Amino acid sequence: MASQTTIDAAPAPSAPPASSTDDRLSAWRGFLQAHARLVRRLDTELRAAHAISLPEYEALLHLGRAPERRLRMTQLAGQVLLSKSGVTRLVDRLVADGLVERSQCPTDARGAEAVLTPAGLDRLRSAATTHLDGVDRYFMSAVDPDDLAVIDRAMDAISRRAGDVDPDGNPIADACDPIEPVP
Amino acid sequence: MASQTTIDAAPAPSAPPASSTDDRLSAWRGFLQAHARLVRRLDTELRAAHAISLPEYEALLHLGRAPERRLRMTQLAGQVLLSKSGVTRLVDRLVADGLVERSQCPTDARGAEAVLTPAGLDRLRSAATTHLDGVDRYFMSAVDPDDLAVIDRAMDAISRRAGDVDPDGNPIADACDPIEPVP
DNA sequence: CAAGATTGAAACCTCAATCTTA
DNA sequence: TAAGATTGAGGTTTCAATCTTG
């Protein structure tokens, strides 16, 4: 493995690879912590103000941006970073709440689509206020605009290294492709 | 909230705050995606090679670095980014696997401590290889060393903005305090 | 009463198996 | 046979309530 870690006090004068004693590992740990706190905050605020979770909000968001405000289950899964069955259940909840409807895909009898209802659109609009506000407050405004660009590039690079498979182990629709605004 | 979003096609020529149409939001989405892919990969690799999950590995790691290779439950919770009950259950599993033991805190009769067993230390050592390797491959080496420093600072700033509370809503032991190496 | 920790119930997500259709 | 989606079962995490001790 790496060189010396504080675990095995072996004094290894070796080269670059990561040591658990870090310095370099600091960014990694910060990344984990920032993510944990951030999503917890945003999720809590969304639940308190609009009775939806962060994953639910993201589902509504992607549906809202999709061409007909409708999306195939698999596509939705790719964007929400959940497994196939994960989205099935997420959509179940949204349907139960009246925010989404299920619809047969006209071109493929196997296919199901999730469609945003008017109520869902309303909820999305009001929740967006809270969410964007939070992202601004806790993420955007916390870092220098120049650094934001650095982060943007870095995250993409990391995604590519780690990615290529979704939660089910299937190749992913390269979730980096541009998201089209709704007409 | 912000200004225009593609949701309501209102053309608002306003100032800085986030619009869901983004560009600026790109870093945020990249952040979420990078995290999702990264932890999934690392978790999968750890499970495959050493039969432990990423949270379990992190618990072992923090115990391994703690003064006596032992930590109070609450402190462990702070470092593993889990709620109090979350750690109780995590430690339950580790105890069941023989990697950790529970011990009465000598100075506080209410207190419980988790102590790394020899087997736990062995597991930690071998798993560290896999883990550090993964962090190196998917995170470190994916970004320019200079950018790594930027990320480090940014993540800290974000943590501070979003933080100050743990999963239970309690003020957190400022999880940024230095982690002492084990003697 | 407050703090440390655990427990029961419930929410959420994933894996593997299944069903239907291409 | 493979692809789209759902279902059953199981694992992990959290919330709220509880118990014990300071």
Short mmCIF file of N, CA, C and O in Angstrom, two decimals, chain B residues 47-126:
data_model
loop_
_atom_site.label_atom_id
_atom_site.label_comp_id
_atom_site.label_asym_id
_atom_site.label_seq_id
_atom_site.Cartn_x
_atom_site.Cartn_y
_atom_site.Cartn_z
N ARG B 47 -16.17 -3.81 0.44
CA ARG B 47 -17.00 -4.98 0.72
C ARG B 47 -16.45 -6.21 0.01
O ARG B 47 -16.38 -7.30 0.58
N ALA B 48 -16.09 -6.02 -1.23
CA ALA B 48 -15.60 -7.14 -2.02
C ALA B 48 -14.29 -7.70 -1.46
O ALA B 48 -14.12 -8.91 -1.33
N ALA B 49 -13.40 -6.81 -1.10
CA ALA B 49 -12.06 -7.26 -0.70
C ALA B 49 -11.92 -7.56 0.78
O ALA B 49 -11.09 -8.37 1.19
N HIS B 50 -12.73 -6.88 1.62
CA HIS B 50 -12.51 -7.05 3.07
C HIS B 50 -13.79 -7.21 3.87
O HIS B 50 -13.76 -7.16 5.10
N ALA B 51 -14.88 -7.37 3.20
CA ALA B 51 -16.14 -7.63 3.90
C ALA B 51 -16.54 -6.56 4.91
O ALA B 51 -17.15 -6.86 5.94
N ILE B 52 -16.17 -5.32 4.63
CA ILE B 52 -16.69 -4.24 5.47
C ILE B 52 -17.16 -3.09 4.60
O ILE B 52 -16.69 -2.90 3.48
N SER B 53 -18.12 -2.34 5.13
CA SER B 53 -18.66 -1.21 4.40
C SER B 53 -17.77 0.01 4.63
O SER B 53 -16.90 -0.01 5.50
N LEU B 54 -18.02 1.06 3.87
CA LEU B 54 -17.25 2.29 4.05
C LEU B 54 -17.45 2.90 5.43
O LEU B 54 -16.48 3.25 6.10
N PRO B 55 -18.69 3.02 5.92
CA PRO B 55 -18.87 3.53 7.28
C PRO B 55 -18.15 2.66 8.32
O PRO B 55 -17.58 3.18 9.27
N GLU B 56 -18.20 1.36 8.14
CA GLU B 56 -17.51 0.47 9.07
C GLU B 56 -16.01 0.71 9.03
O GLU B 56 -15.35 0.78 10.07
N TYR B 57 -15.50 0.85 7.84
CA TYR B 57 -14.07 1.14 7.72
C TYR B 57 -13.72 2.43 8.43
O TYR B 57 -12.72 2.52 9.15
N GLU B 58 -14.53 3.43 8.26
CA GLU B 58 -14.22 4.72 8.88
C GLU B 58 -14.26 4.63 10.39
O GLU B 58 -13.46 5.26 11.08
N ALA B 59 -15.18 3.84 10.90
CA ALA B 59 -15.23 3.66 12.35
C ALA B 59 -13.94 3.01 12.83
O ALA B 59 -13.31 3.47 13.78
N LEU B 60 -13.52 1.96 12.15
CA LEU B 60 -12.27 1.29 12.53
C LEU B 60 -11.10 2.27 12.45
O LEU B 60 -10.24 2.31 13.32
N LEU B 61 -11.10 3.07 11.39
CA LEU B 61 -10.02 4.03 11.21
C LEU B 61 -9.93 5.01 12.37
O LEU B 61 -8.86 5.24 12.93
N HIS B 62 -11.05 5.57 12.75
CA HIS B 62 -11.01 6.56 13.82
C HIS B 62 -10.65 5.92 15.15
O HIS B 62 -9.96 6.53 15.96
N LEU B 63 -11.10 4.70 15.35
CA LEU B 63 -10.71 4.00 16.58
C LEU B 63 -9.20 3.74 16.56
O LEU B 63 -8.51 3.93 17.57
N GLY B 64 -8.71 3.34 15.41
CA GLY B 64 -7.30 3.03 15.29
C GLY B 64 -6.40 4.23 15.57
O GLY B 64 -5.27 4.09 16.02
N ARG B 65 -6.92 5.42 15.32
CA ARG B 65 -6.13 6.62 15.53
C ARG B 65 -6.31 7.20 16.92
O ARG B 65 -5.58 8.09 17.32
N ALA B 66 -7.34 6.78 17.60
CA ALA B 66 -7.64 7.36 18.91
C ALA B 66 -6.59 6.90 19.92
O ALA B 66 -6.00 5.83 19.78
N PRO B 67 -6.34 7.73 20.92
CA PRO B 67 -5.33 7.49 21.94
C PRO B 67 -5.14 6.04 22.38
O PRO B 67 -4.07 5.51 22.29
N GLU B 68 -6.16 5.41 22.85
CA GLU B 68 -6.00 4.04 23.34
C GLU B 68 -6.66 3.06 22.39
O GLU B 68 -6.99 1.94 22.77
N ARG B 69 -6.86 3.53 21.18
CA ARG B 69 -7.67 2.77 20.22
C ARG B 69 -9.07 2.55 20.77
O ARG B 69 -9.68 1.50 20.55
N ARG B 70 -9.51 3.52 21.52
CA ARG B 70 -10.85 3.47 22.08
C ARG B 70 -11.46 4.86 22.03
O ARG B 70 -10.76 5.87 22.09
N LEU B 71 -12.77 4.91 21.88
CA LEU B 71 -13.47 6.19 21.73
C LEU B 71 -14.84 6.09 22.36
O LEU B 71 -15.49 5.03 22.29
N ARG B 72 -15.29 7.19 22.94
CA ARG B 72 -16.66 7.25 23.45
C ARG B 72 -17.61 7.22 22.27
O ARG B 72 -17.31 7.75 21.20
N MET B 73 -18.76 6.67 22.46
CA MET B 73 -19.72 6.54 21.37
C MET B 73 -20.02 7.89 20.71
O MET B 73 -20.06 8.00 19.49
N THR B 74 -20.23 8.89 21.50
CA THR B 74 -20.58 10.20 20.96
C THR B 74 -19.46 10.79 20.10
O THR B 74 -19.71 11.37 19.05
N GLN B 75 -18.22 10.61 20.56
CA GLN B 75 -17.12 11.13 19.76
C GLN B 75 -17.02 10.40 18.44
O GLN B 75 -16.80 11.00 17.39
N LEU B 76 -17.21 9.10 18.52
CA LEU B 76 -17.18 8.32 17.29
C LEU B 76 -18.27 8.78 16.33
O LEU B 76 -18.04 8.93 15.13
N ALA B 77 -19.42 9.06 16.89
CA ALA B 77 -20.53 9.53 16.06
C ALA B 77 -20.14 10.80 15.30
O ALA B 77 -20.41 10.93 14.11
N GLY B 78 -19.49 11.70 16.00
CA GLY B 78 -19.09 12.95 15.36
C GLY B 78 -18.14 12.72 14.19
O GLY B 78 -18.26 13.36 13.16
N GLN B 79 -17.26 11.77 14.33
CA GLN B 79 -16.27 11.57 13.28
C GLN B 79 -16.78 10.75 12.11
O GLN B 79 -16.32 10.91 10.99
N VAL B 80 -17.74 9.90 12.39
CA VAL B 80 -18.24 9.04 11.33
C VAL B 80 -19.42 9.68 10.61
O VAL B 80 -19.94 9.15 9.64
N LEU B 81 -19.82 10.85 11.07
CA LEU B 81 -20.91 11.58 10.44
C LEU B 81 -22.22 10.82 10.50
O LEU B 81 -22.98 10.76 9.54
N LEU B 82 -22.46 10.20 11.66
CA LEU B 82 -23.69 9.44 11.87
C LEU B 82 -24.37 9.95 13.13
O LEU B 82 -23.74 10.60 13.97
N SER B 83 -25.64 9.64 13.28
CA SER B 83 -26.35 10.02 14.50
C SER B 83 -25.92 9.11 15.64
O SER B 83 -25.28 8.09 15.43
N LYS B 84 -26.32 9.47 16.84
CA LYS B 84 -25.98 8.67 18.00
C LYS B 84 -26.46 7.24 17.82
O LYS B 84 -25.71 6.27 18.00
N SER B 85 -27.72 7.10 17.50
CA SER B 85 -28.25 5.74 17.35
C SER B 85 -27.59 5.03 16.16
O SER B 85 -27.42 3.82 16.18
N GLY B 86 -27.23 5.81 15.18
CA GLY B 86 -26.53 5.24 14.04
C GLY B 86 -25.25 4.54 14.45
O GLY B 86 -24.96 3.44 13.99
N VAL B 87 -24.49 5.18 15.32
CA VAL B 87 -23.23 4.57 15.76
C VAL B 87 -23.49 3.39 16.66
O VAL B 87 -22.77 2.40 16.62
N THR B 88 -24.49 3.51 17.51
CA THR B 88 -24.81 2.37 18.37
C THR B 88 -24.98 1.12 17.51
O THR B 88 -24.41 0.07 17.79
N ARG B 89 -25.72 1.28 16.43
CA ARG B 89 -25.96 0.12 15.58
C ARG B 89 -24.74 -0.29 14.77
O ARG B 89 -24.50 -1.47 14.53
N LEU B 90 -23.99 0.68 14.36
CA LEU B 90 -22.76 0.39 13.61
C LEU B 90 -21.81 -0.40 14.50
O LEU B 90 -21.24 -1.42 14.09
N VAL B 91 -21.67 0.04 15.73
CA VAL B 91 -20.79 -0.66 16.67
C VAL B 91 -21.35 -2.05 16.97
O VAL B 91 -20.60 -3.02 17.08
N ASP B 92 -22.66 -2.17 17.05
CA ASP B 92 -23.26 -3.49 17.23
C ASP B 92 -22.74 -4.47 16.18
O ASP B 92 -22.36 -5.59 16.48
N ARG B 93 -22.76 -4.01 14.96
CA ARG B 93 -22.31 -4.87 13.87
C ARG B 93 -20.83 -5.22 14.00
O ARG B 93 -20.43 -6.37 13.82
N LEU B 94 -20.04 -4.21 14.31
CA LEU B 94 -18.61 -4.44 14.44
C LEU B 94 -18.31 -5.39 15.59
O LEU B 94 -17.40 -6.22 15.50
N VAL B 95 -19.07 -5.27 16.66
CA VAL B 95 -18.90 -6.19 17.79
C VAL B 95 -19.26 -7.61 17.35
O VAL B 95 -18.55 -8.57 17.65
N ALA B 96 -20.37 -7.70 16.63
CA ALA B 96 -20.80 -9.02 16.16
C ALA B 96 -19.73 -9.65 15.28
O ALA B 96 -19.57 -10.88 15.24
N ASP B 97 -18.98 -8.83 14.59
CA ASP B 97 -17.92 -9.33 13.71
C ASP B 97 -16.61 -9.53 14.46
O ASP B 97 -15.60 -9.94 13.87
N GLY B 98 -16.59 -9.17 15.73
CA GLY B 98 -15.37 -9.34 16.51
C GLY B 98 -14.30 -8.30 16.25
O GLY B 98 -13.15 -8.47 16.64
N LEU B 99 -14.67 -7.22 15.59
CA LEU B 99 -13.67 -6.20 15.26
C LEU B 99 -13.57 -5.13 16.33
O LEU B 99 -12.60 -4.37 16.39
N VAL B 100 -14.57 -5.06 17.17
CA VAL B 100 -14.65 -4.03 18.20
C VAL B 100 -15.25 -4.65 19.45
O VAL B 100 -16.01 -5.61 19.38
N GLU B 101 -14.88 -4.09 20.60
CA GLU B 101 -15.50 -4.51 21.86
C GLU B 101 -16.09 -3.30 22.54
O GLU B 101 -15.58 -2.19 22.41
N ARG B 102 -17.13 -3.53 23.32
CA ARG B 102 -17.69 -2.46 24.12
C ARG B 102 -17.06 -2.50 25.50
O ARG B 102 -16.79 -3.58 26.04
N SER B 103 -16.86 -1.31 26.06
CA SER B 103 -16.25 -1.28 27.38
C SER B 103 -16.83 -0.13 28.20
O SER B 103 -17.18 0.92 27.65
N GLN B 104 -16.96 -0.37 29.48
CA GLN B 104 -17.48 0.67 30.37
C GLN B 104 -16.47 1.80 30.49
O GLN B 104 -15.29 1.55 30.70
N CYS B 105 -16.97 3.02 30.40
CA CYS B 105 -16.07 4.15 30.59
C CYS B 105 -15.76 4.28 32.09
O CYS B 105 -16.67 4.36 32.91
N PRO B 106 -14.48 4.28 32.43
CA PRO B 106 -14.08 4.28 33.85
C PRO B 106 -14.48 5.56 34.58
O PRO B 106 -14.83 5.51 35.76
N THR B 107 -14.48 6.66 33.90
CA THR B 107 -14.72 7.93 34.57
C THR B 107 -16.18 8.37 34.57
O THR B 107 -16.54 9.30 35.27
N ASP B 108 -16.99 7.72 33.79
CA ASP B 108 -18.40 8.12 33.71
C ASP B 108 -19.27 6.88 33.53
O ASP B 108 -19.28 6.25 32.48
N ALA B 109 -20.01 6.56 34.54
CA ALA B 109 -20.79 5.33 34.54
C ALA B 109 -21.85 5.27 33.44
O ALA B 109 -22.37 4.20 33.13
N ARG B 110 -22.15 6.43 32.88
CA ARG B 110 -23.13 6.42 31.80
C ARG B 110 -22.47 6.02 30.49
O ARG B 110 -23.09 5.61 29.54
N GLY B 111 -21.16 6.24 30.47
CA GLY B 111 -20.44 6.17 29.22
C GLY B 111 -20.13 4.78 28.73
O GLY B 111 -19.88 3.86 29.50
N ALA B 112 -20.16 4.62 27.42
CA ALA B 112 -19.71 3.39 26.81
C ALA B 112 -18.56 3.76 25.87
O ALA B 112 -18.55 4.84 25.30
N GLU B 113 -17.63 2.87 25.74
CA GLU B 113 -16.54 3.10 24.82
C GLU B 113 -16.49 1.95 23.83
O GLU B 113 -16.83 0.82 24.16
N ALA B 114 -16.06 2.27 22.64
CA ALA B 114 -15.80 1.23 21.66
C ALA B 114 -14.30 1.06 21.59
O ALA B 114 -13.57 2.04 21.48
N VAL B 115 -13.85 -0.17 21.65
CA VAL B 115 -12.41 -0.45 21.62
C VAL B 115 -12.09 -1.37 20.46
O VAL B 115 -12.77 -2.38 20.26
N LEU B 116 -11.06 -1.04 19.74
CA LEU B 116 -10.64 -1.87 18.62
C LEU B 116 -10.01 -3.17 19.14
O LEU B 116 -9.16 -3.14 20.03
N THR B 117 -10.43 -4.28 18.61
CA THR B 117 -9.81 -5.56 18.99
C THR B 117 -8.61 -5.81 18.09
O THR B 117 -8.45 -5.13 17.06
N PRO B 118 -7.77 -6.76 18.44
CA PRO B 118 -6.66 -7.13 17.55
C PRO B 118 -7.17 -7.49 16.16
O PRO B 118 -6.59 -7.06 15.14
N ALA B 119 -8.25 -8.24 16.13
CA ALA B 119 -8.82 -8.60 14.82
C ALA B 119 -9.24 -7.35 14.07
O ALA B 119 -9.07 -7.25 12.85
N GLY B 120 -9.80 -6.39 14.81
CA GLY B 120 -10.22 -5.15 14.20
C GLY B 120 -9.04 -4.38 13.61
O GLY B 120 -9.12 -3.81 12.53
N LEU B 121 -7.95 -4.40 14.34
CA LEU B 121 -6.75 -3.70 13.87
C LEU B 121 -6.21 -4.35 12.61
O LEU B 121 -5.81 -3.67 11.66
N ASP B 122 -6.21 -5.69 12.62
CA ASP B 122 -5.77 -6.40 11.42
C ASP B 122 -6.64 -6.03 10.22
O ASP B 122 -6.13 -5.72 9.15
N ARG B 123 -7.93 -6.06 10.46
CA ARG B 123 -8.84 -5.75 9.37
C ARG B 123 -8.62 -4.34 8.86
O ARG B 123 -8.60 -4.07 7.66
N LEU B 124 -8.45 -3.44 9.80
CA LEU B 124 -8.20 -2.05 9.43
C LEU B 124 -6.96 -1.93 8.56
O LEU B 124 -6.96 -1.26 7.53
N ARG B 125 -5.92 -2.60 8.97
CA ARG B 125 -4.66 -2.50 8.22
C ARG B 125 -4.79 -3.00 6.80
O ARG B 125 -4.34 -2.37 5.85
N SER B 126 -5.44 -4.13 6.65
CA SER B 126 -5.54 -4.65 5.29
C SER B 126 -6.53 -3.83 4.46
O SER B 126 -6.29 -3.55 3.30
#
